[in-house]
Amino acid sequence: MYNVKKVIYNVGWAFIGKIVSLLSVLLVGILVARYLGPSQYGLLNYVISYVSLFTIISNFGLDDIEVREMSRNAFPIPTILGSCIRLRLAFASIAYILIIITILLHNPETETCIFVLIYGLTVFPTCLNSIRNLFVSQLQNRYVVQSEIVRTVICALFKILLLYFKAPLIWFIIASALDIFIVSIGYYLTMKSFDSKIHIAPKDSQFNRYVVKEAFPLMLSSSAIIIYQRIDQVMIGDMIDDLSVGFFATAGRFADLVIFVPIIICQTLTPILVKLKKEHSKEEYNRDSVIFIGTIVWISIIMALIVSLTSSFLITYTFGEKYLAAIPILQIMAWKAVGTALSTTTGQLMIIDSTQKYAVLRNALGCIICIVMNLLIIPVYGVIGSAVITVFSVFCSGFIANLIIPPYRKYFFLQCKALIYGPINIFNAKYLIKA
């Protein structure tokens, strides 16, 4: 069993890594945004969002399955690593081919094509995310975080040099891509130095078939999630302009501040829930699930309220007066964190319960709502309307869909119970890590 000290230790390391990353965004990222201006900053985020739509193929929904299987120890760790990394590399190749084809057809403008093709190369190093999932599954976040901190420092210094030499936009695209390459190399070097017994074994055909079958529903589900989380910036860029994307992306930066805390807690507690499901009765596990959901959701509510109320201060004294149009967007976007918390927590429970095959239905609902409503709303209400639709679609996917889909109604009632009990769940979280 996991003890309290170990859980808190790993949560602490996860927070340190994310805080360093966020400080880089809020310091170096803000300097970059001020230097580029809303229009070029919007184009930078358009490129990143466009490529992100194809990471659903390269990841293939493997992240959560890898954590689950590495926690269970049903297959040898080297077998899981070897098979999953090779699968990811194959899917990354397919993703990059699709990036080339679609950008040439969708947006044949030379500059945008070049930017997308450069940043699109980042689908390949993400195959080493399997190593990151190994450390997460073993509650060894410290080793992951150390790699990520080194990456953050190196890339931050590189971007500061670009600012000093007044580099053009293409160099910031390269810097953003370099960020992902460096952290992936760091994962590999960390694995090699951590334990000589850990290695990447040859692929196992039996495990390959098993993991593809398990991950395929999650890949479909992840497709819907990434589409409705990223398509808005692509649609805003296509239907309005890069300037509007810049304002929307600015608000998104602070919205990420609200989201990161619940997600880290969720990732850290998931291996514990895997163990508790085996050792607790159904009633006890349901109690654990309510505490798990309630703790994370109410932390999100509190943080969303704080960011929404202080949005004017946050935008004005960071990105500057050029980005004041992002204030009302942030006031709305901050609440995306609550829907994300509802979705993420029950999503982990579905994986633990092996009921993830229906997850595509709830995320497809959010995706359809996001695309259709944005097509109708953006021409009338612009980026403000898109911000509302973003939050609404996340709530539909992470909460309302559970009521509509019969196998997931039990999760809907767990969510309702967690919301009703409110902040009490935060204080009850100690029962999870002591169990």
Coordinates of C-alpha atoms in Angstrom, one line a residue:
M1 CA 0.0 0.0 0.0
Y2 CA 1.0 3.6 -0.5
N3 CA 1.7 5.6 2.6
V4 CA 0.7 9.3 3.2
K5 CA 4.3 10.5 3.1
K6 CA 5.0 8.9 -0.3
V7 CA 1.8 10.3 -1.9
I8 CA 2.4 13.8 -0.6
Y9 CA 6.1 13.6 -1.7
N10 CA 5.1 12.7 -5.2
V11 CA 2.3 15.2 -5.4
G12 CA 4.8 17.8 -4.2
W13 CA 7.3 16.9 -6.9
A14 CA 4.5 17.0 -9.5
F15 CA 3.6 20.5 -8.3
I16 CA 7.2 21.7 -8.4
G17 CA 7.5 20.6 -12.0
K18 CA 4.3 22.2 -13.1
I19 CA 5.0 25.4 -11.2
V20 CA 8.4 25.7 -12.9
S21 CA 6.7 25.1 -16.2
L22 CA 4.0 27.7 -15.5
L23 CA 6.5 30.3 -14.4
S24 CA 8.3 29.8 -17.7
V25 CA 4.9 30.4 -19.5
L26 CA 4.1 33.4 -17.3
L27 CA 7.5 35.0 -17.5
V28 CA 9.2 33.9 -20.8
G29 CA 5.8 33.2 -22.5
I30 CA 4.5 36.7 -21.6
L31 CA 7.7 38.3 -22.9
V32 CA 7.3 36.3 -26.2
A33 CA 3.6 37.4 -26.4
R34 CA 4.5 41.0 -25.8
Y35 CA 7.3 40.9 -28.4
L36 CA 5.3 39.1 -31.1
G37 CA 2.1 41.0 -30.6
P38 CA -1.5 39.5 -30.6
S39 CA -1.5 38.7 -34.4
Q40 CA 1.8 36.8 -34.6
Y41 CA 1.2 35.2 -31.2
G42 CA -2.1 34.1 -32.5
L43 CA -0.4 32.5 -35.5
L44 CA 2.0 30.7 -33.2
N45 CA -0.9 29.2 -31.2
Y46 CA -2.8 28.4 -34.4
V47 CA 0.1 26.2 -35.5
I48 CA 0.4 24.5 -32.2
S49 CA -3.4 23.9 -32.1
Y50 CA -3.4 22.5 -35.7
V51 CA -0.7 20.0 -35.0
S52 CA -2.3 19.0 -31.6
L53 CA -5.3 17.8 -33.6
F54 CA -3.1 15.0 -35.0
T55 CA -1.5 14.0 -31.7
I56 CA -4.6 11.9 -31.1
I57 CA -3.2 9.5 -33.7
S58 CA 0.3 9.4 -32.4
N59 CA -0.7 8.9 -28.8
F60 CA -3.5 6.4 -29.7
G61 CA -5.0 6.7 -26.2
L62 CA -2.1 4.8 -24.7
D63 CA -1.2 7.0 -21.8
D64 CA -3.8 5.9 -19.3
I65 CA -3.7 2.3 -20.4
E66 CA 0.1 2.2 -19.9
V67 CA -0.2 3.6 -16.3
R68 CA -2.9 1.0 -15.6
E69 CA -0.9 -1.9 -16.9
M70 CA 2.3 -0.8 -15.3
S71 CA 0.4 -0.5 -12.0
R72 CA -1.1 -4.0 -12.3
N73 CA 2.3 -5.6 -13.2
A74 CA 0.4 -8.2 -15.3
F75 CA 3.0 -7.8 -18.1
P76 CA 6.8 -7.2 -17.6
I77 CA 7.7 -3.5 -17.7
P78 CA 10.2 -3.9 -20.5
T79 CA 7.6 -5.6 -22.6
I80 CA 5.1 -2.8 -22.1
L81 CA 7.7 -0.2 -22.9
G82 CA 9.0 -1.9 -26.0
S83 CA 5.6 -2.6 -27.5
C84 CA 4.1 0.8 -26.7
I85 CA 7.0 2.9 -27.9
R86 CA 7.1 1.0 -31.2
L87 CA 3.3 1.4 -31.6
R88 CA 3.5 5.1 -30.8
L89 CA 6.3 5.5 -33.4
A90 CA 4.2 3.8 -36.1
F91 CA 1.2 5.9 -35.3
A92 CA 3.3 9.1 -35.2
S93 CA 4.5 8.4 -38.8
I94 CA 0.8 8.1 -39.9
A95 CA 0.0 11.4 -38.1
Y96 CA 2.8 13.3 -39.8
I97 CA 1.8 12.1 -43.2
L98 CA -1.8 13.3 -42.5
I99 CA -0.4 16.7 -41.3
I100 CA 1.4 17.2 -44.6
I101 CA -1.6 16.3 -46.7
T102 CA -4.2 18.3 -44.7
I103 CA -2.2 21.5 -44.3
L104 CA -1.5 21.6 -48.1
L105 CA -5.2 21.2 -48.8
H106 CA -6.6 23.3 -45.9
N107 CA -4.2 26.2 -45.7
P108 CA -1.7 26.3 -48.7
E109 CA -0.2 29.6 -47.6
T110 CA 3.6 29.0 -47.7
E111 CA 4.5 30.6 -44.4
T112 CA 1.8 28.7 -42.4
C113 CA 2.6 25.4 -44.2
I114 CA 6.3 25.7 -43.2
F115 CA 5.4 26.5 -39.6
V116 CA 3.0 23.5 -39.3
L117 CA 5.5 21.1 -41.0
I118 CA 8.3 22.1 -38.6
Y119 CA 6.2 21.9 -35.5
G120 CA 4.5 18.7 -36.8
L121 CA 7.8 16.8 -36.2
T122 CA 7.0 16.9 -32.5
V123 CA 4.7 13.9 -33.0
F124 CA 7.8 11.6 -33.1
P125 CA 9.6 12.3 -29.8
T126 CA 6.3 11.9 -27.9
C127 CA 6.7 8.2 -28.4
L128 CA 8.9 8.3 -25.3
N129 CA 6.0 9.4 -23.1
S130 CA 5.7 5.7 -22.3
I131 CA 8.8 6.2 -20.1
R132 CA 7.1 9.1 -18.3
N133 CA 4.0 6.9 -17.6
L134 CA 6.3 4.2 -16.1
F135 CA 7.5 6.7 -13.4
V136 CA 4.0 8.0 -12.8
S137 CA 2.7 4.4 -12.3
Q138 CA 5.4 3.7 -9.7
L139 CA 4.8 7.0 -7.9
Q140 CA 8.3 8.1 -8.9
N141 CA 7.3 11.6 -10.1
R142 CA 10.6 13.1 -8.9
Y143 CA 12.6 11.6 -11.8
V144 CA 10.1 12.8 -14.4
V145 CA 10.0 16.3 -12.9
Q146 CA 13.7 16.6 -12.9
S147 CA 13.8 16.0 -16.6
E148 CA 11.0 18.5 -17.2
I149 CA 12.7 21.2 -15.1
V150 CA 15.9 20.8 -17.1
R151 CA 13.9 21.1 -20.3
T152 CA 12.1 24.1 -19.1
V153 CA 15.2 26.0 -18.1
I154 CA 17.1 25.2 -21.4
C155 CA 14.1 26.2 -23.6
A156 CA 13.4 29.3 -21.5
L157 CA 17.0 30.5 -21.9
F158 CA 16.8 29.8 -25.7
K159 CA 13.7 31.9 -26.0
I160 CA 15.3 34.7 -24.1
L161 CA 18.2 34.6 -26.5
L162 CA 15.7 34.8 -29.4
L163 CA 14.1 37.9 -27.8
Y164 CA 17.5 39.5 -27.3
F165 CA 18.4 39.0 -31.0
K166 CA 14.9 40.0 -32.1
A167 CA 14.4 36.7 -34.0
P168 CA 11.5 36.2 -36.4
L169 CA 8.5 34.1 -35.6
I170 CA 9.9 30.9 -37.3
W171 CA 12.5 30.7 -34.6
F172 CA 9.9 30.7 -31.8
I173 CA 8.1 27.8 -33.7
I174 CA 11.5 25.9 -33.7
A175 CA 11.9 26.7 -30.0
S176 CA 8.4 25.3 -29.2
A177 CA 9.3 22.1 -31.1
L178 CA 12.7 21.9 -29.4
D179 CA 10.9 22.0 -26.0
I180 CA 9.2 18.6 -26.7
F181 CA 12.3 17.0 -28.2
I182 CA 14.4 17.9 -25.1
V183 CA 12.0 16.6 -22.6
S184 CA 11.6 13.3 -24.4
I185 CA 15.4 12.8 -24.5
G186 CA 15.4 13.6 -20.8
Y187 CA 12.9 10.8 -20.1
Y188 CA 15.1 8.3 -21.9
L189 CA 18.3 9.4 -20.1
T190 CA 16.4 9.3 -16.8
M191 CA 15.3 5.7 -17.4
K192 CA 18.8 4.6 -18.3
S193 CA 20.2 6.1 -15.1
F194 CA 17.4 5.1 -12.8
D195 CA 17.6 1.3 -12.8
S196 CA 19.8 -0.9 -15.0
K197 CA 17.1 -3.5 -15.0
I198 CA 14.6 -1.3 -16.8
H199 CA 15.0 -1.5 -20.6
I200 CA 13.0 -1.5 -23.8
A201 CA 12.3 -5.1 -24.8
P202 CA 11.4 -6.3 -28.3
K203 CA 7.8 -6.0 -29.2
D204 CA 5.4 -8.6 -27.9
S205 CA 2.7 -9.5 -30.5
Q206 CA 0.3 -10.7 -27.9
F207 CA 0.6 -7.6 -25.8
N208 CA 0.4 -5.4 -28.9
R209 CA -3.0 -6.9 -29.8
Y210 CA -4.2 -6.6 -26.2
V211 CA -3.1 -2.9 -25.8
V212 CA -4.4 -1.8 -29.2
K213 CA -7.8 -3.4 -28.4
E214 CA -7.8 -1.7 -24.9
A215 CA -6.5 1.7 -26.2
F216 CA -8.7 2.0 -29.3
P217 CA -11.8 3.2 -27.5
L218 CA -9.6 5.7 -25.7
M219 CA -8.1 6.9 -28.9
L220 CA -11.5 7.6 -30.3
S221 CA -12.4 9.3 -27.0
S222 CA -9.2 11.3 -27.0
S223 CA -9.9 12.3 -30.6
A224 CA -13.1 14.0 -29.5
I225 CA -11.5 15.6 -26.5
I226 CA -8.5 17.1 -28.4
I227 CA -10.8 18.2 -31.2
Y228 CA -13.2 20.1 -29.0
Q229 CA -10.3 21.5 -26.9
R230 CA -8.2 22.7 -29.8
I231 CA -10.5 23.1 -32.8
D232 CA -11.8 26.4 -31.4
Q233 CA -8.5 28.2 -32.0
V234 CA -8.3 26.7 -35.5
M235 CA -11.9 27.8 -36.3
I236 CA -11.3 31.3 -34.8
G237 CA -8.2 31.6 -37.0
D238 CA -10.1 30.4 -40.1
M239 CA -13.3 32.3 -39.5
I240 CA -12.0 35.5 -37.9
D241 CA -8.2 36.2 -37.8
D242 CA -4.9 35.5 -36.0
L243 CA -5.5 38.5 -33.8
S244 CA -8.5 36.9 -32.2
V245 CA -6.6 33.6 -31.8
G246 CA -4.0 35.6 -29.8
F247 CA -6.6 36.9 -27.4
F248 CA -8.2 33.5 -27.0
A249 CA -4.9 31.8 -26.5
T250 CA -3.9 34.4 -23.9
A251 CA -7.0 33.6 -21.8
G252 CA -6.2 29.9 -22.3
R253 CA -2.8 30.3 -20.7
F254 CA -4.4 31.4 -17.4
A255 CA -7.2 28.9 -17.7
D256 CA -4.4 26.2 -17.7
L257 CA -3.3 27.5 -14.3
V258 CA -6.7 26.5 -12.9
I259 CA -6.6 23.1 -14.7
F260 CA -3.2 21.9 -13.8
V261 CA -3.7 21.3 -10.0
P262 CA -6.7 19.0 -10.3
I263 CA -5.1 17.0 -13.1
I264 CA -1.8 16.4 -11.2
I265 CA -3.8 15.3 -8.1
C266 CA -5.9 13.0 -10.4
Q267 CA -2.8 11.4 -12.0
T268 CA -1.1 10.9 -8.6
L269 CA -4.1 9.3 -7.0
T270 CA -5.1 7.0 -9.9
P271 CA -2.5 4.2 -9.0
I272 CA -3.9 4.3 -5.5
L273 CA -7.4 3.8 -6.7
V274 CA -6.3 0.8 -8.8
K275 CA -5.1 -0.8 -5.6
L276 CA -8.1 0.2 -3.6
K277 CA -10.5 -1.4 -6.1
K278 CA -8.8 -4.7 -5.5
E279 CA -8.7 -4.5 -1.7
H280 CA -12.0 -2.7 -0.8
S281 CA -15.6 -3.7 -1.0
K282 CA -17.9 -2.2 -3.6
E283 CA -19.4 0.2 -1.1
E284 CA -16.0 1.2 0.2
Y285 CA -14.7 1.8 -3.4
N286 CA -17.7 3.9 -4.2
R287 CA -17.0 6.0 -1.1
D288 CA -13.4 6.3 -2.3
S289 CA -14.6 7.4 -5.7
V290 CA -16.8 10.1 -4.3
I291 CA -14.0 11.5 -2.2
F292 CA -11.7 11.3 -5.3
I293 CA -14.1 13.2 -7.5
G294 CA -15.2 15.7 -4.9
T295 CA -11.7 16.7 -3.8
I296 CA -10.6 17.4 -7.3
V297 CA -13.8 19.1 -8.5
W298 CA -14.1 21.5 -5.5
I299 CA -10.4 22.5 -5.8
S300 CA -11.2 23.4 -9.4
I301 CA -14.3 25.4 -8.4
I302 CA -12.3 27.4 -5.8
M303 CA -9.5 28.1 -8.2
A304 CA -11.9 29.0 -11.1
L305 CA -13.6 31.5 -8.9
I306 CA -10.3 33.1 -7.9
V307 CA -9.0 33.4 -11.5
S308 CA -12.3 34.7 -12.8
L309 CA -12.5 37.5 -10.2
T310 CA -8.9 38.5 -10.8
S311 CA -8.8 38.2 -14.6
S312 CA -8.5 42.0 -15.2
F313 CA -5.5 42.2 -12.9
L314 CA -3.9 39.1 -14.4
I315 CA -4.2 40.2 -18.0
T316 CA -3.3 43.9 -17.5
Y317 CA -0.2 43.3 -15.4
T318 CA 1.2 40.4 -17.4
F319 CA 0.4 40.5 -21.1
G320 CA -0.2 44.2 -21.1
E321 CA -2.7 46.6 -22.6
K322 CA -2.5 45.1 -26.1
Y323 CA -4.3 42.0 -24.7
L324 CA -7.1 43.7 -22.7
A325 CA -9.6 42.0 -25.0
A326 CA -8.7 38.7 -23.4
I327 CA -10.2 39.7 -20.0
P328 CA -13.8 38.8 -20.6
I329 CA -12.6 35.6 -22.4
L330 CA -10.7 34.6 -19.3
Q331 CA -13.6 35.3 -17.0
I332 CA -15.5 32.6 -18.9
M333 CA -12.7 30.2 -19.7
A334 CA -11.6 29.9 -16.1
W335 CA -14.7 27.7 -15.5
K336 CA -13.5 25.2 -18.1
A337 CA -11.4 23.7 -15.2
V338 CA -14.5 22.5 -13.4
G339 CA -15.8 20.6 -16.4
T340 CA -12.4 19.2 -17.0
A341 CA -12.1 18.0 -13.4
L342 CA -15.5 16.2 -13.8
S343 CA -14.4 14.6 -17.0
T344 CA -10.9 13.7 -15.9
T345 CA -11.9 12.0 -12.6
T346 CA -14.6 9.9 -14.0
G347 CA -12.5 9.1 -17.1
Q348 CA -9.9 7.6 -14.7
L349 CA -12.6 5.6 -12.9
M350 CA -13.8 4.2 -16.3
I351 CA -10.3 3.0 -17.1
I352 CA -9.9 1.4 -13.7
D353 CA -13.3 -0.3 -14.2
S354 CA -12.4 -1.2 -17.8
T355 CA -15.5 0.5 -19.1
Q356 CA -13.7 3.0 -21.3
K357 CA -15.1 1.6 -24.5
Y358 CA -18.2 3.8 -24.1
A359 CA -16.1 6.9 -23.4
V360 CA -16.0 7.9 -27.0
L361 CA -19.8 8.5 -26.9
R362 CA -19.6 11.2 -24.2
N363 CA -16.6 12.9 -25.8
A364 CA -18.2 12.7 -29.2
L365 CA -21.1 14.6 -27.7
G366 CA -18.8 17.4 -26.5
C367 CA -17.0 17.4 -29.8
I368 CA -20.2 17.7 -31.9
I369 CA -21.6 20.4 -29.6
C370 CA -18.3 22.4 -29.8
I371 CA -18.0 22.3 -33.6
V372 CA -21.7 22.9 -34.5
M373 CA -22.2 25.6 -31.9
N374 CA -18.9 27.4 -32.9
L375 CA -20.0 27.4 -36.5
L376 CA -23.2 29.1 -35.4
I377 CA -21.9 31.3 -32.6
I378 CA -18.5 32.6 -33.9
P379 CA -19.9 34.6 -36.8
V380 CA -22.3 36.4 -34.4
Y381 CA -20.6 36.6 -31.0
G382 CA -16.9 36.1 -32.0
V383 CA -14.4 34.9 -29.4
I384 CA -16.6 35.5 -26.4
G385 CA -19.2 33.2 -27.9
S386 CA -16.5 30.6 -28.6
A387 CA -15.3 30.8 -24.9
V388 CA -18.9 30.1 -23.7
I389 CA -19.2 27.1 -26.1
T390 CA -15.8 25.8 -25.0
V391 CA -16.9 25.7 -21.3
F392 CA -20.4 24.3 -22.2
S393 CA -19.1 21.5 -24.4
V394 CA -16.7 20.4 -21.6
F395 CA -19.5 20.2 -19.1
C396 CA -21.7 18.3 -21.6
S397 CA -18.9 15.8 -22.2
G398 CA -17.8 15.3 -18.6
F399 CA -21.1 15.5 -16.8
I400 CA -24.3 15.5 -18.8
A401 CA -23.2 12.7 -21.1
N402 CA -22.8 10.4 -18.1
L403 CA -26.5 10.7 -17.5
I404 CA -27.4 10.1 -21.1
I405 CA -25.2 6.9 -21.6
P406 CA -26.7 4.0 -19.5
P407 CA -23.4 2.3 -18.5
Y408 CA -22.1 5.6 -17.2
R409 CA -25.1 6.7 -15.1
K410 CA -23.4 5.3 -12.0
Y411 CA -20.6 7.9 -12.6
F412 CA -23.2 10.7 -13.0
F413 CA -24.6 9.8 -9.6
L414 CA -21.2 9.6 -8.0
Q415 CA -20.5 13.1 -9.4
C416 CA -23.8 14.5 -8.0
K417 CA -22.9 13.0 -4.6
A418 CA -19.4 14.5 -4.8
L419 CA -20.8 18.0 -5.7
I420 CA -23.5 17.8 -2.9
Y421 CA -21.0 16.9 -0.2
G422 CA -18.8 19.8 -1.4
P423 CA -15.7 20.9 0.3
I424 CA -16.0 18.2 2.9
N425 CA -14.5 15.8 0.3
I426 CA -11.3 17.8 0.4
F427 CA -10.8 17.0 4.1
N428 CA -11.8 13.4 3.5
A429 CA -9.0 12.9 0.9
K430 CA -6.8 11.7 3.7
Y431 CA -8.8 8.5 3.9
L432 CA -7.7 7.7 0.3
I433 CA -4.0 8.0 0.9
K434 CA -4.2 6.3 4.3
A435 CA -6.3 3.4 3.1

